[in-house]
Amino acid sequence: QVQLVESGGGSVQAGGSLRLSCAVSGYTYSRNCIAWFRQGTEKEREGVAVIYMGGVITNYADSVKGRFTISQTDDKNIVYLQMNSLKPEDTGMYYCAAGIRCPQTVFDSQGYTYWGQGTQVTVSS
């Protein structure tokens, strides 16, 4: 049974940093594809970052490029999202998601089978 558990959210002032963690268990697909999504109040869920092909390839939403970094441990049991230079518009619930393989559009949320419960990130101005 695949389980994803997020942690590391919190409240921070604009310009600050947070590191989110996603603990992954029971996920053994060779074409691993794990992504971070976020959803702000009254906003649609949007993809933020994805890592796949054993961690060789990463993609980012334009809104976070240069500020966020996705990575995973060698055993692939933890996926991190390092968030720097945070802005108020980064506020939202952050979810970790895993798929059997990456969808053709990597930030298509419907292409991900497994989801965590989320961790809240609040950035104040």
mmCIF file of C-alpha atoms in Angstrom:
data_model
loop_
_atom_site.group_PDB
_atom_site.id
_atom_site.type_symbol
_atom_site.label_atom_id
_atom_site.label_comp_id
_atom_site.label_asym_id
_atom_site.label_seq_id
_atom_site.Cartn_x
_atom_site.Cartn_y
_atom_site.Cartn_z
ATOM 1 C CA GLN A 1 0.000 0.000 0.000
ATOM 2 C CA VAL A 2 1.474 3.320 -1.082
ATOM 3 C CA GLN A 3 1.545 6.023 1.566
ATOM 4 C CA LEU A 4 2.717 9.606 1.258
ATOM 5 C CA VAL A 5 3.102 11.753 4.355
ATOM 6 C CA GLU A 6 4.011 15.423 4.083
ATOM 7 C CA SER A 7 5.634 17.533 6.776
ATOM 8 C CA GLY A 8 7.550 20.775 7.172
ATOM 9 C CA GLY A 9 4.853 23.337 6.507
ATOM 10 C CA GLY A 10 4.425 26.419 8.644
ATOM 11 C CA SER A 11 4.200 30.183 8.706
ATOM 12 C CA VAL A 12 6.997 32.377 7.433
ATOM 13 C CA GLN A 13 7.500 35.959 6.358
ATOM 14 C CA ALA A 14 8.026 36.891 2.738
ATOM 15 C CA GLY A 15 11.592 36.233 1.683
ATOM 16 C CA GLY A 16 11.952 33.339 4.078
ATOM 17 C CA SER A 17 12.506 29.637 3.435
ATOM 18 C CA LEU A 18 10.876 26.336 4.256
ATOM 19 C CA ARG A 19 11.728 22.736 3.415
ATOM 20 C CA LEU A 20 8.877 20.333 2.902
ATOM 21 C CA SER A 21 9.343 16.582 3.189
ATOM 22 C CA CYS A 22 7.301 13.763 1.706
ATOM 23 C CA ALA A 23 7.875 10.363 3.288
ATOM 24 C CA VAL A 24 7.151 7.672 0.711
ATOM 25 C CA SER A 25 6.397 4.050 1.545
ATOM 26 C CA GLY A 26 5.157 1.110 -0.466
ATOM 27 C CA TYR A 27 5.988 2.809 -3.777
ATOM 28 C CA THR A 28 8.147 0.603 -5.965
ATOM 29 C CA TYR A 29 7.329 1.565 -9.542
ATOM 30 C CA SER A 30 10.452 1.695 -11.675
ATOM 31 C CA ARG A 31 9.176 4.707 -13.610
ATOM 32 C CA ASN A 32 8.805 6.639 -10.417
ATOM 33 C CA CYS A 33 7.189 10.024 -10.711
ATOM 34 C CA ILE A 34 6.623 12.164 -7.643
ATOM 35 C CA ALA A 35 5.363 15.717 -7.675
ATOM 36 C CA TRP A 36 4.435 18.551 -5.380
ATOM 37 C CA PHE A 37 1.153 20.337 -5.942
ATOM 38 C CA ARG A 38 -0.373 23.250 -4.067
ATOM 39 C CA GLN A 39 -3.811 24.734 -3.663
ATOM 40 C CA GLY A 40 -4.546 28.184 -2.306
ATOM 41 C CA THR A 41 -7.876 29.374 -1.015
ATOM 42 C CA GLU A 42 -10.395 29.568 -3.871
ATOM 43 C CA LYS A 43 -7.683 28.520 -6.327
ATOM 44 C CA GLU A 44 -7.292 25.425 -8.453
ATOM 45 C CA ARG A 45 -4.692 22.864 -7.546
ATOM 46 C CA GLU A 46 -1.488 23.520 -9.467
ATOM 47 C CA GLY A 47 1.673 21.564 -10.003
ATOM 48 C CA VAL A 48 4.813 23.061 -8.502
ATOM 49 C CA ALA A 49 7.662 20.603 -9.083
ATOM 50 C CA VAL A 50 8.161 17.015 -10.229
ATOM 51 C CA ILE A 51 11.019 14.543 -10.075
ATOM 52 C CA TYR A 52 11.256 11.361 -12.144
ATOM 53 C CA MET A 53 13.512 8.928 -14.003
ATOM 54 C CA GLY A 54 15.198 7.987 -10.750
ATOM 55 C CA GLY A 55 15.713 11.591 -9.808
ATOM 56 C CA VAL A 56 17.571 12.487 -12.981
ATOM 57 C CA ILE A 57 14.879 14.787 -14.355
ATOM 58 C CA THR A 58 13.104 17.633 -12.589
ATOM 59 C CA ASN A 59 10.552 20.139 -13.853
ATOM 60 C CA TYR A 60 9.180 23.267 -12.223
ATOM 61 C CA ALA A 61 6.253 25.583 -12.676
ATOM 62 C CA ASP A 62 7.342 28.932 -14.072
ATOM 63 C CA SER A 63 6.128 30.655 -10.919
ATOM 64 C CA VAL A 64 8.694 28.853 -8.750
ATOM 65 C CA LYS A 65 11.682 28.386 -11.054
ATOM 66 C CA GLY A 66 14.878 29.582 -9.442
ATOM 67 C CA ARG A 67 13.277 29.607 -5.976
ATOM 68 C CA PHE A 68 12.162 26.017 -5.350
ATOM 69 C CA THR A 69 14.215 22.830 -5.603
ATOM 70 C CA ILE A 70 12.873 19.281 -5.589
ATOM 71 C CA SER A 71 15.144 16.412 -4.593
ATOM 72 C CA GLN A 72 15.001 12.910 -3.170
ATOM 73 C CA THR A 73 17.130 10.732 -0.965
ATOM 74 C CA ASP A 74 19.203 7.980 -2.573
ATOM 75 C CA ASP A 75 16.778 5.343 -1.343
ATOM 76 C CA LYS A 76 13.919 7.465 -2.765
ATOM 77 C CA ASN A 77 12.044 7.221 0.518
ATOM 78 C CA ILE A 78 11.906 10.975 1.062
ATOM 79 C CA VAL A 79 11.210 13.698 -1.463
ATOM 80 C CA TYR A 80 12.059 17.249 -0.458
ATOM 81 C CA LEU A 81 10.833 20.595 -1.672
ATOM 82 C CA GLN A 82 13.214 23.377 -0.677
ATOM 83 C CA MET A 83 11.417 26.691 -0.959
ATOM 84 C CA ASN A 84 13.414 29.917 -0.861
ATOM 85 C CA SER A 85 12.484 33.564 -1.384
ATOM 86 C CA LEU A 86 8.905 32.764 -0.471
ATOM 87 C CA LYS A 87 6.138 35.118 -1.524
ATOM 88 C CA PRO A 88 2.610 35.590 -0.167
ATOM 89 C CA GLU A 89 1.264 34.035 -3.352
ATOM 90 C CA ASP A 90 3.040 30.802 -2.409
ATOM 91 C CA THR A 91 0.549 30.380 0.413
ATOM 92 C CA GLY A 92 -1.529 27.224 0.225
ATOM 93 C CA MET A 93 -1.838 23.578 1.095
ATOM 94 C CA TYR A 94 1.032 21.611 -0.393
ATOM 95 C CA TYR A 95 0.477 18.014 -1.460
ATOM 96 C CA CYS A 96 2.840 15.250 -2.434
ATOM 97 C CA ALA A 97 1.603 12.998 -5.250
ATOM 98 C CA ALA A 98 2.933 9.866 -6.917
ATOM 99 C CA GLY A 99 2.046 8.179 -10.167
ATOM 100 C CA ILE A 100 2.653 4.809 -11.773
ATOM 101 C CA ARG A 101 4.403 6.880 -14.403
ATOM 102 C CA CYS A 102 4.494 10.554 -15.164
ATOM 103 C CA PRO A 103 1.478 11.808 -17.118
ATOM 104 C CA GLN A 104 2.171 13.258 -20.544
ATOM 105 C CA THR A 105 1.596 16.678 -19.036
ATOM 106 C CA VAL A 106 3.621 16.333 -15.859
ATOM 107 C CA PHE A 107 1.441 18.732 -13.848
ATOM 108 C CA ASP A 108 -1.851 17.083 -14.784
ATOM 109 C CA SER A 109 -3.146 16.176 -11.325
ATOM 110 C CA GLN A 110 -5.436 13.499 -12.766
ATOM 111 C CA GLY A 111 -2.360 11.569 -13.819
ATOM 112 C CA TYR A 112 -1.322 10.914 -10.226
ATOM 113 C CA THR A 113 -2.748 7.962 -8.341
ATOM 114 C CA TYR A 114 -1.500 8.487 -4.809
ATOM 115 C CA TRP A 115 -1.801 11.601 -2.698
ATOM 116 C CA GLY A 116 -0.776 12.702 0.771
ATOM 117 C CA GLN A 117 -2.931 14.676 3.185
ATOM 118 C CA GLY A 118 -1.062 17.927 2.644
ATOM 119 C CA THR A 119 0.884 20.409 4.741
ATOM 120 C CA GLN A 120 -0.054 24.085 5.076
ATOM 121 C CA VAL A 121 2.329 26.854 4.038
ATOM 122 C CA THR A 122 1.494 30.432 4.952
ATOM 123 C CA VAL A 123 3.636 33.335 3.782
ATOM 124 C CA SER A 124 2.916 36.750 5.243
ATOM 125 C CA SER A 125 3.939 40.058 3.706
#
